[in-house]
N, C-alpha and C. Protein backbone atom coordinates (compact mmCIF):
# COMPACT_ATOMS: atom_id res chain seq x y z
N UNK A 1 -29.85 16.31 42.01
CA UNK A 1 -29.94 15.67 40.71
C UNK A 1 -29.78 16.70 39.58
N UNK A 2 -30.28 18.08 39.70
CA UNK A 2 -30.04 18.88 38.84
C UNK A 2 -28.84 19.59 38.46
N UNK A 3 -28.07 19.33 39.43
CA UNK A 3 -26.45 19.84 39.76
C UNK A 3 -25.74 19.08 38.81
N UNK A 4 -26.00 17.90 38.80
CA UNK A 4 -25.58 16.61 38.54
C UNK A 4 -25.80 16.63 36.47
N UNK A 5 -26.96 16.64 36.62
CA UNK A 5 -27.50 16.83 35.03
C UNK A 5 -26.52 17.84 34.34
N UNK A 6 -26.99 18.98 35.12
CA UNK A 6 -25.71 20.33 34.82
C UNK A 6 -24.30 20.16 34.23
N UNK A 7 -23.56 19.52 35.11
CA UNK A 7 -22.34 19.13 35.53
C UNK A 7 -22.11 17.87 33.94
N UNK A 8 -23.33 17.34 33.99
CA UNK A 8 -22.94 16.50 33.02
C UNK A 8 -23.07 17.14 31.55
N UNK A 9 -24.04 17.87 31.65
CA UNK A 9 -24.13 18.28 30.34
C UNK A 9 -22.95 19.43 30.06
N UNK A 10 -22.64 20.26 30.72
CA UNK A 10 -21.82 21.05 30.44
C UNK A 10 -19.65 20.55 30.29
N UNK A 11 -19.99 19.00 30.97
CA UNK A 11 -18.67 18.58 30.67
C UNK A 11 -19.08 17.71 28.92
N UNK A 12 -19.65 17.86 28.49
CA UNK A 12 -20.56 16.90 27.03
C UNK A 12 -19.84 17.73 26.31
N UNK A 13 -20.55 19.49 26.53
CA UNK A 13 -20.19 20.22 25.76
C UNK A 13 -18.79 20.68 26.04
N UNK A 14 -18.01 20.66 26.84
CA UNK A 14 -16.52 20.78 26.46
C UNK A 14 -15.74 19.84 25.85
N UNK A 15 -16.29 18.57 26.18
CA UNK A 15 -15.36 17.29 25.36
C UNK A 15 -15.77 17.71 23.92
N UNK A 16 -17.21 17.73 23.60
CA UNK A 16 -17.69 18.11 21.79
C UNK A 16 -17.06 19.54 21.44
N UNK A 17 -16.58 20.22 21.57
CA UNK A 17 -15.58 21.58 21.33
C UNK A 17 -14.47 20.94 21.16
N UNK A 18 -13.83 20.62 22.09
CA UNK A 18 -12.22 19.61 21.83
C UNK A 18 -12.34 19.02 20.88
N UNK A 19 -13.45 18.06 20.48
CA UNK A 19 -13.10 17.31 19.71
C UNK A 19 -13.34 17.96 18.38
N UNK A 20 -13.97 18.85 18.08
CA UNK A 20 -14.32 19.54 17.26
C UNK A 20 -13.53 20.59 16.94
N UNK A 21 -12.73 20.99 17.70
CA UNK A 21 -11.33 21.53 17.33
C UNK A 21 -10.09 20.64 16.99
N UNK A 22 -9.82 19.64 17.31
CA UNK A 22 -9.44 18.93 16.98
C UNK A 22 -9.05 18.10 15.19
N UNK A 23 -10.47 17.92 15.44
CA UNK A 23 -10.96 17.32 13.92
C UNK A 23 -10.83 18.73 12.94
N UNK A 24 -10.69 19.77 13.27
CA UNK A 24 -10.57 21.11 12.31
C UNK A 24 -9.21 21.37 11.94
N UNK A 25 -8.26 20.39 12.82
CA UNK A 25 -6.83 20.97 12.71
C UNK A 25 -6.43 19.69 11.97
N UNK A 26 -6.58 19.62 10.82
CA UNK A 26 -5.78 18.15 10.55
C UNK A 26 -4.16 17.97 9.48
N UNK A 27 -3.82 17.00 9.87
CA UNK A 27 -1.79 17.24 9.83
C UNK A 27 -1.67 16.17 8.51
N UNK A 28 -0.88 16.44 8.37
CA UNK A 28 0.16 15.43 7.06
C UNK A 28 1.63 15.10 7.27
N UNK A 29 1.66 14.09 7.53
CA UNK A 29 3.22 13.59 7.60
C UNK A 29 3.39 13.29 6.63
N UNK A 30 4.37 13.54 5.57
CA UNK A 30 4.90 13.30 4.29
C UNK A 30 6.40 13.18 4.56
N UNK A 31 6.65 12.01 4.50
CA UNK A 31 8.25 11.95 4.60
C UNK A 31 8.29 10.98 3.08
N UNK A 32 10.39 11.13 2.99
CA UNK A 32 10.98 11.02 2.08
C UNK A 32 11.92 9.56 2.63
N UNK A 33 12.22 8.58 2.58
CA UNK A 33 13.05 7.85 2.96
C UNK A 33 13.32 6.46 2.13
N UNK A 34 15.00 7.05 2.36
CA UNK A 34 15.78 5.73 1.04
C UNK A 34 16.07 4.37 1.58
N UNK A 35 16.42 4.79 3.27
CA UNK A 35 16.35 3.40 3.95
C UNK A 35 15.76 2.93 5.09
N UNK A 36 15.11 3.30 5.47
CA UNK A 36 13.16 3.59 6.33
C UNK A 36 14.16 3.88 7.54
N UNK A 37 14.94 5.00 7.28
CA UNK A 37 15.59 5.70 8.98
C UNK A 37 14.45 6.84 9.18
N UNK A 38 13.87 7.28 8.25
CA UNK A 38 13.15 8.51 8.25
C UNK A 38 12.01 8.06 8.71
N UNK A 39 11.49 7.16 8.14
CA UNK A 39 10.24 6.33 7.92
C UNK A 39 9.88 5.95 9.55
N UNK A 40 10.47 5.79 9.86
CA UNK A 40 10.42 4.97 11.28
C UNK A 40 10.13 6.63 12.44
N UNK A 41 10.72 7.70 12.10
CA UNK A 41 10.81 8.70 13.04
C UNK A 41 9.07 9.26 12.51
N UNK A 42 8.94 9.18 11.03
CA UNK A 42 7.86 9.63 10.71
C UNK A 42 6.26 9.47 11.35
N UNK A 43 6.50 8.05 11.43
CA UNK A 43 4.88 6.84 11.96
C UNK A 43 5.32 7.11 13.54
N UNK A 44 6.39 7.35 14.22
CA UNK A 44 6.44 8.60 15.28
C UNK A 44 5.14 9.54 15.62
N UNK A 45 5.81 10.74 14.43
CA UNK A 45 5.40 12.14 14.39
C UNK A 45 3.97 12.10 13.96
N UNK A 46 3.53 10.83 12.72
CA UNK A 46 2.23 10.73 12.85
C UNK A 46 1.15 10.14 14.06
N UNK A 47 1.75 9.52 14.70
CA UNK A 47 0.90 8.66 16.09
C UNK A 47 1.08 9.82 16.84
N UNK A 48 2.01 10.02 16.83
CA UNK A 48 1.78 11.85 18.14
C UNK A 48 0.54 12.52 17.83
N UNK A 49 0.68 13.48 16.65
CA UNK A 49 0.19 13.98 16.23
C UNK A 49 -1.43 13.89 15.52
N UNK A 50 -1.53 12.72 15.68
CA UNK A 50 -2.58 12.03 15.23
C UNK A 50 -2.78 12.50 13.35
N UNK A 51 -1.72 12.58 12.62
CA UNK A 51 -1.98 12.89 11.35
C UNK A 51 -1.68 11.61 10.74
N UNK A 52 -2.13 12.20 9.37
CA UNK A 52 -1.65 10.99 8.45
C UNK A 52 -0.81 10.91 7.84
N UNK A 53 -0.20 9.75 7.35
CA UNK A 53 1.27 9.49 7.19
C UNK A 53 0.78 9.57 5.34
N UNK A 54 1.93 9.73 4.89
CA UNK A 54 2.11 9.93 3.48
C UNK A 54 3.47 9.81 3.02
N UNK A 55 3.90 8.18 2.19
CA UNK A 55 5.11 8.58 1.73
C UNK A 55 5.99 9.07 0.51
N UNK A 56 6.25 10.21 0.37
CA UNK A 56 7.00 10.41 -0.52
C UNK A 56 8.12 9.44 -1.41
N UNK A 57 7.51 8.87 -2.61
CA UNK A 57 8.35 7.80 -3.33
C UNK A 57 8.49 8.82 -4.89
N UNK A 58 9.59 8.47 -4.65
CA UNK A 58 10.46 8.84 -6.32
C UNK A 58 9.71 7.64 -7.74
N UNK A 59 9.47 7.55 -8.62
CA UNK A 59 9.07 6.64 -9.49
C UNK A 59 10.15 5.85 -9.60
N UNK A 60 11.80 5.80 -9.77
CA UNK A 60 12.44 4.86 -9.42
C UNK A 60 13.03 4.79 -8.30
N UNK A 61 13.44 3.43 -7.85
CA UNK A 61 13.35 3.66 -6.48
C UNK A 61 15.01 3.80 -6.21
N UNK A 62 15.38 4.28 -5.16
CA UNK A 62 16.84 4.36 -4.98
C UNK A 62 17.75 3.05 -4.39
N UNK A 63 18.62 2.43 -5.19
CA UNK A 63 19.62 1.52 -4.84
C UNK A 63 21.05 1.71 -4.42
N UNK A 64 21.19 0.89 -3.64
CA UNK A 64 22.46 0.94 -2.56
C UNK A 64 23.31 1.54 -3.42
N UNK A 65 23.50 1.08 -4.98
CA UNK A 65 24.60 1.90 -5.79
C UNK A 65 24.00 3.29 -6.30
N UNK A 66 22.91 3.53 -6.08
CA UNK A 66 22.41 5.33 -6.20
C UNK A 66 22.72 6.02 -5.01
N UNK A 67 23.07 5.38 -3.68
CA UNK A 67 22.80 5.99 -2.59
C UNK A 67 24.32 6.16 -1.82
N UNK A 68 25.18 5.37 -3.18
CA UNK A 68 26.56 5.83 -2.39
C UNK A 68 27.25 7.00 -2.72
N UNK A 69 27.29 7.45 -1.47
CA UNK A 69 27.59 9.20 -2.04
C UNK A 69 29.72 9.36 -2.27
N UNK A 70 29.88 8.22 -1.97
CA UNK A 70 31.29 8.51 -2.04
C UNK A 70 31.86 8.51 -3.45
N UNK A 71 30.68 7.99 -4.65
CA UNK A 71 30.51 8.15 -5.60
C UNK A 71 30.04 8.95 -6.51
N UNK A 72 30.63 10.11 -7.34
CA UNK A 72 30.64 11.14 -7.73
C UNK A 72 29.56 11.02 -8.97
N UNK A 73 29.23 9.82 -9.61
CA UNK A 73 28.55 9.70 -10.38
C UNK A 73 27.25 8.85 -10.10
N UNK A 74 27.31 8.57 -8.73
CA UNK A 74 25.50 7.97 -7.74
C UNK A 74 24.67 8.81 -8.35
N UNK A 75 23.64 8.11 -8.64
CA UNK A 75 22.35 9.06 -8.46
C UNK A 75 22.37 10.46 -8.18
N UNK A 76 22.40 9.97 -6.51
CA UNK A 76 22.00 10.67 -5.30
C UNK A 76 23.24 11.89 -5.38
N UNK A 77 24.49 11.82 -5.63
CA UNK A 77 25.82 12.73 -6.19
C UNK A 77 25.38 13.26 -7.06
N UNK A 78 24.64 13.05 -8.24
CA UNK A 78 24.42 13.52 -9.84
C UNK A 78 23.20 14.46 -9.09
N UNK A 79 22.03 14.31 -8.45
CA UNK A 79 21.24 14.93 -7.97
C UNK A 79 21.20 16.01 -7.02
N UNK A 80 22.08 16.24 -6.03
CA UNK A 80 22.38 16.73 -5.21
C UNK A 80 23.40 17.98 -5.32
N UNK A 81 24.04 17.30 -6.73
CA UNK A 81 25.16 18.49 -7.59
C UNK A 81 24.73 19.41 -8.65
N UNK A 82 22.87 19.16 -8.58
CA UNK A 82 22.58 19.83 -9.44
C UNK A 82 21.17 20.58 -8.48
N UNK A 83 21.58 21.70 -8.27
CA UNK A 83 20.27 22.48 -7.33
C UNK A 83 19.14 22.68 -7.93
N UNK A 84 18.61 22.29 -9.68
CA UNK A 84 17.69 22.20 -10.44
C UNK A 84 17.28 20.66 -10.78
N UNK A 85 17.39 19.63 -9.86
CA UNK A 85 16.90 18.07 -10.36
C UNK A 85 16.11 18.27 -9.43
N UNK A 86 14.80 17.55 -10.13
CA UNK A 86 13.95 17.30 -9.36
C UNK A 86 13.32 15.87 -9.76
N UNK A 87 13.93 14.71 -9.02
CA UNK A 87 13.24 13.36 -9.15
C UNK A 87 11.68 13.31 -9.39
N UNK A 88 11.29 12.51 -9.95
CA UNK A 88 9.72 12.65 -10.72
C UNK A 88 9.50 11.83 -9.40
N UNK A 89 8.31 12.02 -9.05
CA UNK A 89 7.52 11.12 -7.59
C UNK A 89 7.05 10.21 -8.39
N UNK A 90 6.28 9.29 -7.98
CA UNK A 90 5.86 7.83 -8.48
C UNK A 90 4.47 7.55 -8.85
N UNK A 91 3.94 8.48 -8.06
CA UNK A 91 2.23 9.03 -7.82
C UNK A 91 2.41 10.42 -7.48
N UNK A 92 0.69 11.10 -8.01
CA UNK A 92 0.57 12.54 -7.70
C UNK A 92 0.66 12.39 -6.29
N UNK A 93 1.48 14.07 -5.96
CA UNK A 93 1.15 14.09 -4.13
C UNK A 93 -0.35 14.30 -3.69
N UNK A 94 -0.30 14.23 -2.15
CA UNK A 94 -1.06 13.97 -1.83
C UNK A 94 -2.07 15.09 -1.22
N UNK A 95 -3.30 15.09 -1.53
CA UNK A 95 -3.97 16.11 -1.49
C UNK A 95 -4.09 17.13 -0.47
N UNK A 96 -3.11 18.19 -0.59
CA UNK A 96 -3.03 19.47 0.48
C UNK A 96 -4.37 19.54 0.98
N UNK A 97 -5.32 20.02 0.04
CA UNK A 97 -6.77 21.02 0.54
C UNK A 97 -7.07 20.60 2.01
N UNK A 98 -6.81 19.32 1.77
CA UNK A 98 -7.48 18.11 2.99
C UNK A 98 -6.57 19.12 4.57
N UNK A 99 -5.37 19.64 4.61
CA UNK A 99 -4.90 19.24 5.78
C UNK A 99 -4.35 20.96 5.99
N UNK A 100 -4.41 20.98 6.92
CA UNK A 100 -3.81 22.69 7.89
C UNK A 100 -2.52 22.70 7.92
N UNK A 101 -1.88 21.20 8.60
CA UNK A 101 -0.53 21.54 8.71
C UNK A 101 -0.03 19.97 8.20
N UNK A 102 1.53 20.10 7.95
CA UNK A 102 2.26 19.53 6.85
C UNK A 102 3.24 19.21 7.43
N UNK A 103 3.67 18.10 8.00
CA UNK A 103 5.14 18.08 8.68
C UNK A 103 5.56 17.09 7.32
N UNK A 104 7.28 17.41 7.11
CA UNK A 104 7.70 16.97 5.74
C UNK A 104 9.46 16.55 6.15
N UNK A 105 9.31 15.07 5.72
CA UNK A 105 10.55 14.66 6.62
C UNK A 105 11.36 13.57 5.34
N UNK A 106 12.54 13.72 6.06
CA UNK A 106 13.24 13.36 5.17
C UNK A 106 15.23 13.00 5.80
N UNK A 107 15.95 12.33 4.66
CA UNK A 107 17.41 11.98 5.40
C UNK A 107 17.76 13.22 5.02
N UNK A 108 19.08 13.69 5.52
CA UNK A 108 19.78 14.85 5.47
C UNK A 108 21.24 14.25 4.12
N UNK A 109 21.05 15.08 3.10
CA UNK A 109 21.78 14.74 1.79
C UNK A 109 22.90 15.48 1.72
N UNK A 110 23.89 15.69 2.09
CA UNK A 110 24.92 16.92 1.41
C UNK A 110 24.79 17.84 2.79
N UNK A 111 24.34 17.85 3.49
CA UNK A 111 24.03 19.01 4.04
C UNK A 111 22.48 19.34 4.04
N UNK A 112 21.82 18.77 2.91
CA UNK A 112 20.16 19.59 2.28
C UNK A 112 19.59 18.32 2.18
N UNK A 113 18.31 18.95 2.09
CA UNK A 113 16.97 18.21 1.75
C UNK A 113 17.08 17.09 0.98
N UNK A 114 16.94 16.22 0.14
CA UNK A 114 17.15 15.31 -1.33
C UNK A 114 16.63 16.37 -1.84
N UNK A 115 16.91 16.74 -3.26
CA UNK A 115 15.62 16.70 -4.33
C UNK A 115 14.41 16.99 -4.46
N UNK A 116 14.20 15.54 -4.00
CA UNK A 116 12.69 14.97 -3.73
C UNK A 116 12.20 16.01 -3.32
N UNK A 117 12.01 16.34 -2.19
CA UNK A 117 11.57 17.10 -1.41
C UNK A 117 11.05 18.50 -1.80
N UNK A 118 12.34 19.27 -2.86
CA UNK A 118 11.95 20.15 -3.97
C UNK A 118 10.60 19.75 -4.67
N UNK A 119 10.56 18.39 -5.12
CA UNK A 119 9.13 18.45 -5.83
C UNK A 119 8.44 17.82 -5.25
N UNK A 120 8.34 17.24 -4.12
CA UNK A 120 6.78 17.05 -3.52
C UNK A 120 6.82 18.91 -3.05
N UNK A 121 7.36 19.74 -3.20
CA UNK A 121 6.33 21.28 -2.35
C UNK A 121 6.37 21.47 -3.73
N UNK A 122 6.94 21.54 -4.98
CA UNK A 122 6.54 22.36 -5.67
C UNK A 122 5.58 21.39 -6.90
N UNK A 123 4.84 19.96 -6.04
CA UNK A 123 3.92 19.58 -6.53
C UNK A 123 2.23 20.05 -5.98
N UNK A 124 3.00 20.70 -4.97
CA UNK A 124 1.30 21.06 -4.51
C UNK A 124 1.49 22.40 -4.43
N UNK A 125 0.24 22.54 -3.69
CA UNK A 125 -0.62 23.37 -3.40
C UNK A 125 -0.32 24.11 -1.84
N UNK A 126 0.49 24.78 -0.88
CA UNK A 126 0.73 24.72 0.47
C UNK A 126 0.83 26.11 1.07
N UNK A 127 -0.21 26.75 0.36
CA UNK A 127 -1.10 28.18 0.77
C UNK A 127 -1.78 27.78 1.88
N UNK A 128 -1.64 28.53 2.61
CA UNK A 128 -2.17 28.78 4.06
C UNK A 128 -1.72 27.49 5.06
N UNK A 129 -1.13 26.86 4.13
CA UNK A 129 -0.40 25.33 5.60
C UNK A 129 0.66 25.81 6.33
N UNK A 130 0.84 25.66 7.41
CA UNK A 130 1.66 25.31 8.36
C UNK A 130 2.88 24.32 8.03
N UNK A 131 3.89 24.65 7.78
CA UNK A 131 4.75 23.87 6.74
C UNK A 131 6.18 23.52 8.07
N UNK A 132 6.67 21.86 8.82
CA UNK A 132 7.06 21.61 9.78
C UNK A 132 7.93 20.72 9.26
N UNK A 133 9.60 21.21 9.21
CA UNK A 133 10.61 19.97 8.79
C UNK A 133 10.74 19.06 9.43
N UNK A 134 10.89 17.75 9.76
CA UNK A 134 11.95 17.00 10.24
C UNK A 134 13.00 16.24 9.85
N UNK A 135 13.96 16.04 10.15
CA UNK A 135 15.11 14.86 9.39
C UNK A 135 15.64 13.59 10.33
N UNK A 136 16.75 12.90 9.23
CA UNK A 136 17.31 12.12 10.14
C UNK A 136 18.72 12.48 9.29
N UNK A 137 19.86 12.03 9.98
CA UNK A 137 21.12 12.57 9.61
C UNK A 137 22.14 11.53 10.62
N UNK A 138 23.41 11.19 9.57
CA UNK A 138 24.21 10.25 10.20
C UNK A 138 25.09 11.53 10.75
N UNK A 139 25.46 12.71 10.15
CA UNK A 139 26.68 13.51 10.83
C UNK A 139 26.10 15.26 10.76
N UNK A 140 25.10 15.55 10.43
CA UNK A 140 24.69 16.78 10.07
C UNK A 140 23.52 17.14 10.89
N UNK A 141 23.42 18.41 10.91
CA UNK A 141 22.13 19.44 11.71
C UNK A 141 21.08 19.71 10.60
N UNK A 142 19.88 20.01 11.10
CA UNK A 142 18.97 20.52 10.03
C UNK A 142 19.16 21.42 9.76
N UNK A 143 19.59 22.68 10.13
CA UNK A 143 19.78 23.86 10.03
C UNK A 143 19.99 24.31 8.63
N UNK A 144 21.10 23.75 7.99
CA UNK A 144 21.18 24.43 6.50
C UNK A 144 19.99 23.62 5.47
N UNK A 145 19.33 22.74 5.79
CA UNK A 145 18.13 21.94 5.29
C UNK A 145 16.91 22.98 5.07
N UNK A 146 17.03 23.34 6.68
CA UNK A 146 16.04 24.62 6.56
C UNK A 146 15.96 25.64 6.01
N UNK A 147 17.25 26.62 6.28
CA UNK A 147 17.24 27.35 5.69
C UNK A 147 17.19 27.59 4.30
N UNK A 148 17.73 26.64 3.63
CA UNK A 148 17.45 26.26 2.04
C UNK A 148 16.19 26.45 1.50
N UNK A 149 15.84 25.42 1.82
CA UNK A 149 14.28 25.03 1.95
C UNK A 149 13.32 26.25 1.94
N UNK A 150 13.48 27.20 3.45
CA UNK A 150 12.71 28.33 3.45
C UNK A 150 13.34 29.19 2.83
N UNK A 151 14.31 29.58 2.44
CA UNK A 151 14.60 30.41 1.50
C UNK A 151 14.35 30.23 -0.06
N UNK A 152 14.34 29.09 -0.50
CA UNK A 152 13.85 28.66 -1.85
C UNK A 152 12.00 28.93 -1.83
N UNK A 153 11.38 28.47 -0.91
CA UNK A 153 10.51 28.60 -0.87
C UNK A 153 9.83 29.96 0.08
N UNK A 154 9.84 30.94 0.24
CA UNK A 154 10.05 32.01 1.12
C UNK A 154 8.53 32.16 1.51
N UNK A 155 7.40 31.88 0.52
CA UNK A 155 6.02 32.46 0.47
C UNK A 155 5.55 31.51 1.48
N UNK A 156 6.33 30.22 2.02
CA UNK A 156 5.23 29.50 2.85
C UNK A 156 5.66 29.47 4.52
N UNK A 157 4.65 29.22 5.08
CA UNK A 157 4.40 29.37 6.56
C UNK A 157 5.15 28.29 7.49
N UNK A 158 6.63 28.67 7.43
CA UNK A 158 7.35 27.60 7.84
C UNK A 158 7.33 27.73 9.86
N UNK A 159 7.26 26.74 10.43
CA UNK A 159 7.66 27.06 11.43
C UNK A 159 8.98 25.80 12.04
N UNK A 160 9.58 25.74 13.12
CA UNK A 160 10.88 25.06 13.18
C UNK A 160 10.94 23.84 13.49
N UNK A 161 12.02 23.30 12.40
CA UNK A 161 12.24 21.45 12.48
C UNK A 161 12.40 21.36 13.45
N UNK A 162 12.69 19.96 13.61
CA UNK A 162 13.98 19.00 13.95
C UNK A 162 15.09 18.09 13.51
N UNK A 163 15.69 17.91 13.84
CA UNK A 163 16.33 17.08 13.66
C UNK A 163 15.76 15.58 14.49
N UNK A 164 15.25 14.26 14.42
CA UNK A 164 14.67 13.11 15.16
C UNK A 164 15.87 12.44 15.25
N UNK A 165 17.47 12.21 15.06
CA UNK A 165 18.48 10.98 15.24
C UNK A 165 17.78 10.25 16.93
N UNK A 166 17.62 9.64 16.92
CA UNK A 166 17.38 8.55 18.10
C UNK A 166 16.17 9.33 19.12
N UNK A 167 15.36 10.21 18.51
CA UNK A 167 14.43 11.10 19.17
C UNK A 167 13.26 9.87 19.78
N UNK A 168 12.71 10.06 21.09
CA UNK A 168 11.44 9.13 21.62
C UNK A 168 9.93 9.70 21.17
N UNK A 169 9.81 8.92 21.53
CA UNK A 169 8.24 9.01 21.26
C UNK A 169 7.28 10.62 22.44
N UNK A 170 8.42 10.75 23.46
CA UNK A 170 8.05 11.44 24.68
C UNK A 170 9.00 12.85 23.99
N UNK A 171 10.04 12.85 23.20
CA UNK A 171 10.74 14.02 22.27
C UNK A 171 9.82 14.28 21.72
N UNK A 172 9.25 13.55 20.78
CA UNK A 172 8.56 14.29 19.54
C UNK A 172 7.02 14.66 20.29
N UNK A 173 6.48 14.07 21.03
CA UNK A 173 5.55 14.79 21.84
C UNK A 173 6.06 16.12 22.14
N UNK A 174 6.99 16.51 22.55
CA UNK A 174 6.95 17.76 22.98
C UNK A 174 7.25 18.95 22.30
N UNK A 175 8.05 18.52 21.17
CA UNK A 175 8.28 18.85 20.18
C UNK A 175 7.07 19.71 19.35
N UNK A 176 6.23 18.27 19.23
CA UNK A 176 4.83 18.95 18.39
C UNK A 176 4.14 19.66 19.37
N UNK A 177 4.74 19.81 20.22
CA UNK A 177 3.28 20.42 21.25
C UNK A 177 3.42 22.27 20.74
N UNK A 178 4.89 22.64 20.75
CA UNK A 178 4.94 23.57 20.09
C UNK A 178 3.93 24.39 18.92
């Protein structure tokens, strides 16, 4: 019986450590999305991850005629041609202090990030976070997303996207396990 007691108490105290490490590491999914392609990979990366989802909204919202890029004078063209626009968000972002790490997702624009994305990081606060891209993309890699990104922003603790196009639920598990 005392083996037993043992055995139990000492598996108590490894589950209360786990979980207590656990609860110390907490995530932010902040994605960006004009036609919930992102959105959908995001509530993904948050159920994996067990973080919370957060979406990045522009104060106006983007329409099919902002979002056609074959149009030189879209929005999304006028924005994208200018490496200093930064779309106003709709609400303040959402409170860094709260979270360790930051996964920050979004469609692939030009090659780059939207905008957006410029000012949700340079609306906060993302000293000492763990800073984790993902995208979605009809013909493009993340790669120059990233590098942009971390090179514009050089001071923060980036570690490596993805790209999610048709990624599972059993991808992005392994993904974050990283």
């Amino acid at each position: 019986m005392k083996r037993l007691t043992f055995f139990m108490v000492a598996i108590m105290a490894l589950c209360l450590t786990a979980i207590a490490q656990k609860q110390s590491s907490k995530t932010l999914v902040a994605y960006f999305s004009a036609t919930r392609t992102t959105e959908k990979a995001a509530k993904v990366v948050a159920e994996v991850t067990g973080g919370t989802l957060y979406e990045i909204q522009p104060a106006k919202k983007y329409t099919s005629a902002d979002l056609d890029w074959h149009d030189k004078s879209s929005r999304s063209s006028v924005e994208m041609a200018d490496a200093k626009s930064r779309p106003t968000l709709s609400s303040k972002a959402a409170n860094l202090a709260d979270y360790d790490t930051v996964y920050i997702g979004f469609p692939i624009w030009w090659n780059l990030a939207p905008r957006i994305i410029n000012t949700f990081i340079e609306s906060g606060d993302f000293s000492g976070k763990t800073v984790i891209l993902f995208a979605t993309s009809g013909g493009s890699s993340i790669s120059n997303s990233e590098k942009e990104l971390q090179k514009t922003y050089s001071n923060l603790k980036w570690q490596k996207g993805k790209l999610l196009n048709g990624a599972t639920k059993e991808d992005i598990k392994q993904w974050t396990k990283k």
